[in-house]
Short mmCIF file of C-alpha atoms in Angstrom, two decimals:
data_model
loop_
_atom_site.label_atom_id
_atom_site.label_comp_id
_atom_site.label_asym_id
_atom_site.label_seq_id
_atom_site.Cartn_x
_atom_site.Cartn_y
_atom_site.Cartn_z
CA MET A 1 70.12 61.20 154.71
CA THR A 2 73.60 62.46 155.14
CA HIS A 3 74.81 65.90 154.05
CA PRO A 4 78.36 66.67 153.06
CA HIS A 5 80.48 68.67 155.40
CA PRO A 6 80.04 72.38 154.61
CA ALA A 7 83.76 73.06 154.79
CA ARG A 8 84.66 70.28 152.39
CA PRO A 9 83.97 70.85 148.64
CA GLY A 10 82.01 68.19 146.80
CA ALA A 11 82.86 66.20 143.68
CA MET A 12 81.09 68.69 141.37
CA THR A 13 83.20 71.54 142.75
CA HIS A 14 86.37 69.57 142.15
CA ALA A 15 85.28 68.88 138.55
CA MET A 16 84.50 72.56 137.89
CA ASN A 17 87.81 73.65 139.36
CA ALA A 18 89.63 71.12 137.22
CA THR A 19 88.03 72.33 133.98
CA ARG A 20 88.41 76.01 134.84
CA LEU A 21 91.10 77.62 132.70
CA PRO A 22 93.45 80.14 134.18
CA THR A 23 92.25 83.65 133.28
CA ALA A 24 94.79 85.89 131.61
CA PRO A 25 94.73 89.65 132.12
CA LYS A 26 92.58 91.53 129.69
CA VAL A 27 94.09 93.59 126.93
CA LEU A 28 93.25 97.09 125.74
CA ARG A 29 91.13 97.50 122.60
CA ILE A 30 91.23 100.96 121.01
CA GLY A 31 89.36 102.37 118.03
CA VAL A 32 89.95 105.69 116.31
CA MET A 33 86.87 107.43 114.94
CA GLN A 34 87.17 110.37 112.52
CA GLY A 35 83.81 111.98 111.90
CA THR A 36 81.18 109.24 111.94
CA ARG A 37 83.25 106.20 110.92
CA ILE A 38 85.97 104.16 112.62
CA SER A 39 89.16 104.60 110.65
CA GLU A 40 91.41 102.30 112.68
CA GLU A 41 91.09 99.64 115.37
CA ARG A 42 93.82 97.84 117.25
CA ILE A 43 94.24 95.39 120.14
CA VAL A 44 97.32 95.97 122.29
CA ARG A 45 98.35 92.38 123.14
CA ASP A 46 101.67 93.15 124.80
CA ARG A 47 100.13 95.54 127.37
CA SER A 48 102.44 98.37 126.37
CA ALA A 49 101.95 102.13 126.44
CA VAL A 50 99.80 103.73 123.72
CA THR A 51 100.94 106.98 122.12
CA VAL A 52 99.14 109.32 119.73
CA GLY A 53 100.41 112.21 117.66
CA ALA A 54 101.33 113.47 114.21
CA THR A 55 104.53 111.43 113.80
CA GLU A 56 104.62 107.89 112.36
CA ARG A 57 106.39 106.43 115.38
CA ASN A 58 103.23 106.68 117.50
CA THR A 59 100.76 103.85 118.00
CA PHE A 60 98.08 105.97 116.30
CA THR A 61 98.89 108.76 113.89
CA VAL A 62 96.34 111.55 114.11
CA PRO A 63 96.62 115.08 112.64
CA SER A 64 95.90 117.39 115.55
CA GLY A 65 97.43 120.75 116.36
CA GLU A 66 96.43 120.50 120.05
CA LEU A 67 98.75 117.55 120.73
CA PRO A 68 102.54 117.42 120.84
CA PRO A 69 104.32 115.24 118.24
CA SER A 70 103.97 112.27 120.63
CA PHE A 71 101.49 112.08 123.56
CA GLU A 72 101.15 109.02 125.83
CA LEU A 73 97.40 108.51 126.06
CA PHE A 74 97.59 105.22 128.02
CA SER A 75 100.55 104.49 130.28
CA ILE A 76 101.52 101.42 132.31
CA GLU A 77 102.10 101.72 136.08
CA THR A 78 102.53 98.66 138.29
CA ASP A 79 101.02 96.41 135.57
CA ARG A 80 97.91 98.59 135.36
CA TYR A 81 96.82 101.05 132.71
CA SER A 82 96.34 104.73 133.46
CA LEU A 83 94.51 107.26 131.30
CA ASN A 84 96.28 110.58 130.58
CA PHE A 85 94.20 113.45 129.25
CA THR A 86 94.74 117.16 128.80
CA ASP A 87 92.42 120.10 129.60
CA ALA A 88 91.47 120.36 125.91
CA MET A 89 90.07 116.81 125.79
CA GLU A 90 86.45 115.93 126.38
CA GLY A 91 84.65 112.64 126.80
CA GLN A 92 83.23 110.13 129.21
CA LEU A 93 84.62 107.40 131.46
CA ALA A 94 82.58 104.40 132.65
CA THR A 95 83.80 102.68 135.83
CA PRO A 96 82.11 100.42 138.39
CA GLY A 97 81.25 103.58 140.29
CA GLY A 98 79.24 105.02 137.33
CA ILE A 99 79.59 107.07 134.18
CA ARG A 100 81.41 110.41 134.58
CA THR A 101 82.59 113.09 132.24
CA LEU A 102 86.22 114.14 132.05
CA ALA A 103 85.31 117.42 133.74
CA GLN A 104 83.99 115.44 136.73
CA VAL A 105 87.04 113.19 136.73
CA ARG A 106 89.30 116.25 136.89
CA ARG A 107 87.58 117.30 140.13
CA ASP A 108 87.86 113.80 141.62
CA PRO A 109 90.58 113.53 144.29
CA SER A 110 91.71 110.20 142.81
CA ALA A 111 92.81 112.00 139.61
CA GLN A 112 96.48 112.92 139.72
CA ARG A 113 97.53 116.31 138.46
CA THR A 114 100.45 116.24 135.97
CA SER A 115 102.42 118.72 133.86
CA PHE A 116 100.33 118.00 130.76
CA GLY A 117 96.92 117.54 132.43
CA HIS A 118 95.50 114.71 134.58
CA ARG A 119 96.05 111.00 135.11
CA VAL A 120 93.59 108.46 136.46
CA ALA A 121 94.10 104.72 137.05
CA LEU A 122 91.90 102.24 135.17
CA ASP A 123 90.70 98.77 136.07
CA GLU A 124 89.83 96.01 133.62
CA SER A 125 86.12 96.89 133.70
CA ALA A 126 86.61 100.50 132.59
CA ARG A 127 85.62 101.79 129.21
CA GLY A 128 85.07 105.20 127.66
CA LYS A 129 85.67 107.67 124.87
CA ILE A 130 88.06 110.58 124.57
CA ARG A 131 87.30 113.34 122.07
CA LEU A 132 89.90 115.80 120.75
CA GLY A 133 88.63 118.02 117.94
CA ALA A 134 87.34 115.83 115.11
CA VAL A 135 89.10 112.68 116.41
CA THR A 136 87.49 110.39 119.00
CA PHE A 137 89.23 107.50 120.79
CA LEU A 138 87.05 104.60 121.99
CA PHE A 139 88.62 102.08 124.41
CA GLN A 140 87.65 99.04 126.52
CA PHE A 141 89.31 96.03 128.08
CA VAL A 142 88.60 92.66 126.43
CA ALA A 143 89.91 89.13 126.76
CA ALA A 144 92.84 88.52 124.52
CA PRO A 145 91.63 86.73 121.38
CA PRO A 146 93.62 83.68 120.27
CA ALA A 147 96.60 84.57 118.19
CA MET A 148 96.23 83.93 114.49
CA PRO A 149 98.36 80.98 113.35
CA ARG A 150 101.12 81.69 110.91
CA PRO A 151 100.20 80.89 107.32
CA GLN A 152 101.66 77.60 106.22
CA LEU A 153 102.09 75.97 102.86
CA PRO A 154 100.13 72.85 101.91
CA ALA A 155 101.59 69.50 102.90
CA ALA A 156 102.37 68.71 99.26
CA LEU A 157 104.59 71.79 99.05
CA ARG A 158 106.13 71.30 102.50
CA SER A 159 107.61 67.89 101.59
CA HIS A 160 111.37 67.35 101.65
CA TRP A 161 113.24 68.89 98.73
CA VAL A 162 114.90 65.55 97.89
CA LYS A 163 111.55 64.07 96.92
CA ASN A 164 110.88 66.83 94.41
CA VAL A 165 114.19 66.45 92.52
CA ASP A 166 113.94 65.31 88.90
CA TRP A 167 116.80 62.80 88.93
CA THR A 168 116.59 61.99 85.21
CA TYR A 169 116.95 65.61 84.18
CA ASN A 170 119.68 66.33 86.71
CA SER A 171 121.68 63.23 85.67
CA CYS A 172 121.59 64.21 81.99
CA PHE A 173 122.51 67.78 82.79
CA SER A 174 125.42 66.69 85.01
CA ALA A 175 126.77 64.34 82.30
CA PHE A 176 126.59 67.06 79.67
CA LEU A 177 128.31 69.52 81.99
CA VAL A 178 131.19 67.10 82.69
CA LEU A 179 131.59 66.35 78.98
CA ALA A 180 131.68 70.05 78.10
CA VAL A 181 134.27 70.87 80.75
CA ALA A 182 136.44 67.89 79.68
CA SER A 183 136.28 68.91 76.01
CA VAL A 184 137.33 72.47 76.78
CA ALA A 185 140.17 71.29 78.98
CA TYR A 186 141.41 68.88 76.27
CA VAL A 187 141.41 71.55 73.58
CA GLU A 188 143.09 74.07 75.88
CA TYR A 189 145.84 71.93 77.39
CA ALA A 190 146.25 68.49 75.69
CA TYR A 191 145.49 69.12 72.03
CA ASP A 192 148.59 70.39 70.13
CA PRO A 193 148.00 70.58 66.33
CA ILE A 194 150.96 70.25 63.89
CA VAL A 195 151.59 73.50 62.06
CA ASP A 196 153.65 73.64 58.82
CA ASP A 197 156.69 75.91 59.26
CA ALA A 198 156.37 77.22 55.72
CA LEU A 199 152.96 78.63 56.47
CA ALA A 200 153.71 79.64 60.02
CA LEU A 201 154.47 83.21 60.88
CA ASP A 202 156.92 84.11 63.57
CA ASP A 203 155.87 86.51 66.26
CA ALA A 204 158.02 89.37 65.03
CA ARG A 205 156.67 89.18 61.50
CA LEU A 206 153.13 88.91 62.74
CA VAL A 207 153.63 91.96 64.93
CA ARG A 208 155.06 93.93 61.98
CA LEU A 209 152.13 92.94 59.80
CA LEU A 210 149.63 93.93 62.40
CA ALA A 211 151.44 97.09 63.51
CA THR A 212 152.15 98.56 60.06
CA PRO A 213 149.16 100.59 59.00
CA PRO A 214 148.18 100.52 55.35
CA PRO A 215 149.26 103.54 53.26
CA VAL A 216 146.78 106.29 53.19
CA ALA A 217 146.04 107.60 49.72
CA GLU A 218 146.46 111.36 49.58
CA PRO A 219 143.63 113.12 47.86
CA GLU A 220 144.49 114.95 44.64
CA PRO A 221 144.19 118.73 44.80
CA ALA A 222 141.02 119.92 43.24
CA ARG A 223 141.52 121.66 39.90
CA ARG A 224 140.02 125.02 39.51
CA SER A 225 137.61 125.17 36.62
CA PRO A 226 137.91 128.23 34.37
CA PRO A 227 135.24 130.86 34.82
CA PRO A 228 132.39 130.49 32.37
CA ARG A 229 132.69 132.59 29.25
CA PRO A 230 129.91 134.94 28.19
CA PRO A 231 127.81 133.58 25.33
CA ARG A 232 128.82 134.81 21.86
CA PRO A 233 126.21 136.47 19.60
CA PRO A 234 125.06 134.19 16.78
CA THR A 235 127.01 134.75 13.50
CA PRO A 236 124.84 134.75 10.31
CA ALA A 237 125.74 131.98 7.94
CA PRO A 238 127.20 133.15 4.49
CA PRO A 239 124.89 132.69 1.48
CA ARG A 240 125.57 129.66 -0.55
CA PRO A 241 126.43 130.24 -4.31
CA HIS A 242 123.80 128.90 -6.74
CA ARG A 243 125.19 126.10 -8.74
CA PRO A 244 123.24 124.81 -11.81
CA ARG A 245 122.54 121.20 -11.82
CA PRO A 246 124.45 119.25 -14.48
CA ALA A 247 122.38 118.15 -17.48
CA ALA A 248 121.55 114.54 -17.92
CA PRO A 249 123.96 112.80 -20.39
CA LEU A 250 122.62 112.06 -23.86
CA PRO A 251 122.10 108.46 -24.73
CA ALA A 252 124.76 106.90 -26.92
CA PRO A 253 123.86 106.36 -30.59
CA PRO A 254 122.98 102.80 -31.44
CA ILE A 255 125.49 100.72 -33.36
CA GLY A 256 124.36 99.48 -36.84
CA PRO A 257 121.99 100.82 -39.49
CA ALA A 258 119.66 103.49 -38.34
CA PRO A 259 116.05 102.45 -38.19
CA ALA A 260 113.71 103.95 -40.73
CA PRO A 261 111.59 106.75 -39.43
CA PRO A 262 107.97 105.90 -38.98
CA THR A 263 105.72 106.87 -41.89
CA ARG A 264 102.58 108.76 -41.30
CA PRO A 265 99.39 107.79 -43.28
CA ALA A 266 98.32 110.23 -46.05
CA ALA A 267 95.65 112.59 -45.02
CA SER A 268 92.38 112.29 -46.92
CA PRO A 269 91.22 115.50 -48.72
CA THR A 270 88.60 117.41 -46.82
CA PRO A 271 85.42 117.89 -49.01
CA THR A 272 84.54 121.47 -49.65
CA PRO A 273 80.93 122.26 -48.71
CA PRO A 274 78.77 123.80 -51.51
CA PRO A 275 78.12 127.52 -51.35
CA THR A 276 74.90 128.57 -49.71
CA ALA A 277 72.62 130.94 -51.68
CA ARG A 278 71.81 134.10 -49.84
CA SER A 279 68.46 135.82 -50.46
CA THR A 280 68.55 139.46 -51.44
CA ARG A 281 65.73 141.81 -51.00
#
């Protein structure tokens, strides 16, 4: 049984080395917690400095009166991140050497004293949380996730624009446009109608007709009406004289012999009743 030489890698080692992908440096992942919920989370892919403050130009905008308008929380030095913290900040820092509070980190000789507080270098295995008032910053180093691809349109919409042209519609529209332009050009430049001189107006006469305004009728002065007269008292009417009515005219006498007057029948004698005897006592 033969054993491979210990200084020479075997075939399996060559295969593992061939499939091993080159490791890229980890990126910083930061989350901002206000109260009990995370309000913002961001991954710094370009390994740039991270600033916090009240202005909108910072990486994270936090309302805090204990910070200047812009404070560099994570800075880059020799392609490594460094944590900057002030004396008012509290929190914890986890490193391969263990978990320490910021108060213990301040007493560590590796922490560098600065004008605003302290600065400590971080490796890619460090993680921690920094608390300033009601705002807490959580950070850790993670492998850079794959970049999201840019949104693209479907293949049907990304086809060449020539394939989507409606040639029938565009041909009809072009022919109509050429015909319209040619008609306007013919009427404007080539068409010269014959105008009768008797009906034509020269320019001077036309200008006089257009420039002479029509006469304006002057309003007649308003006549003053006489003042109203006071009402006259009623005058009694004179009594009318009594005139007798004229008598009716008598009928004319008839012509010819007068008619005989009518005769009345003779009255019969009234019988005298006999005397009645009266008794005497």
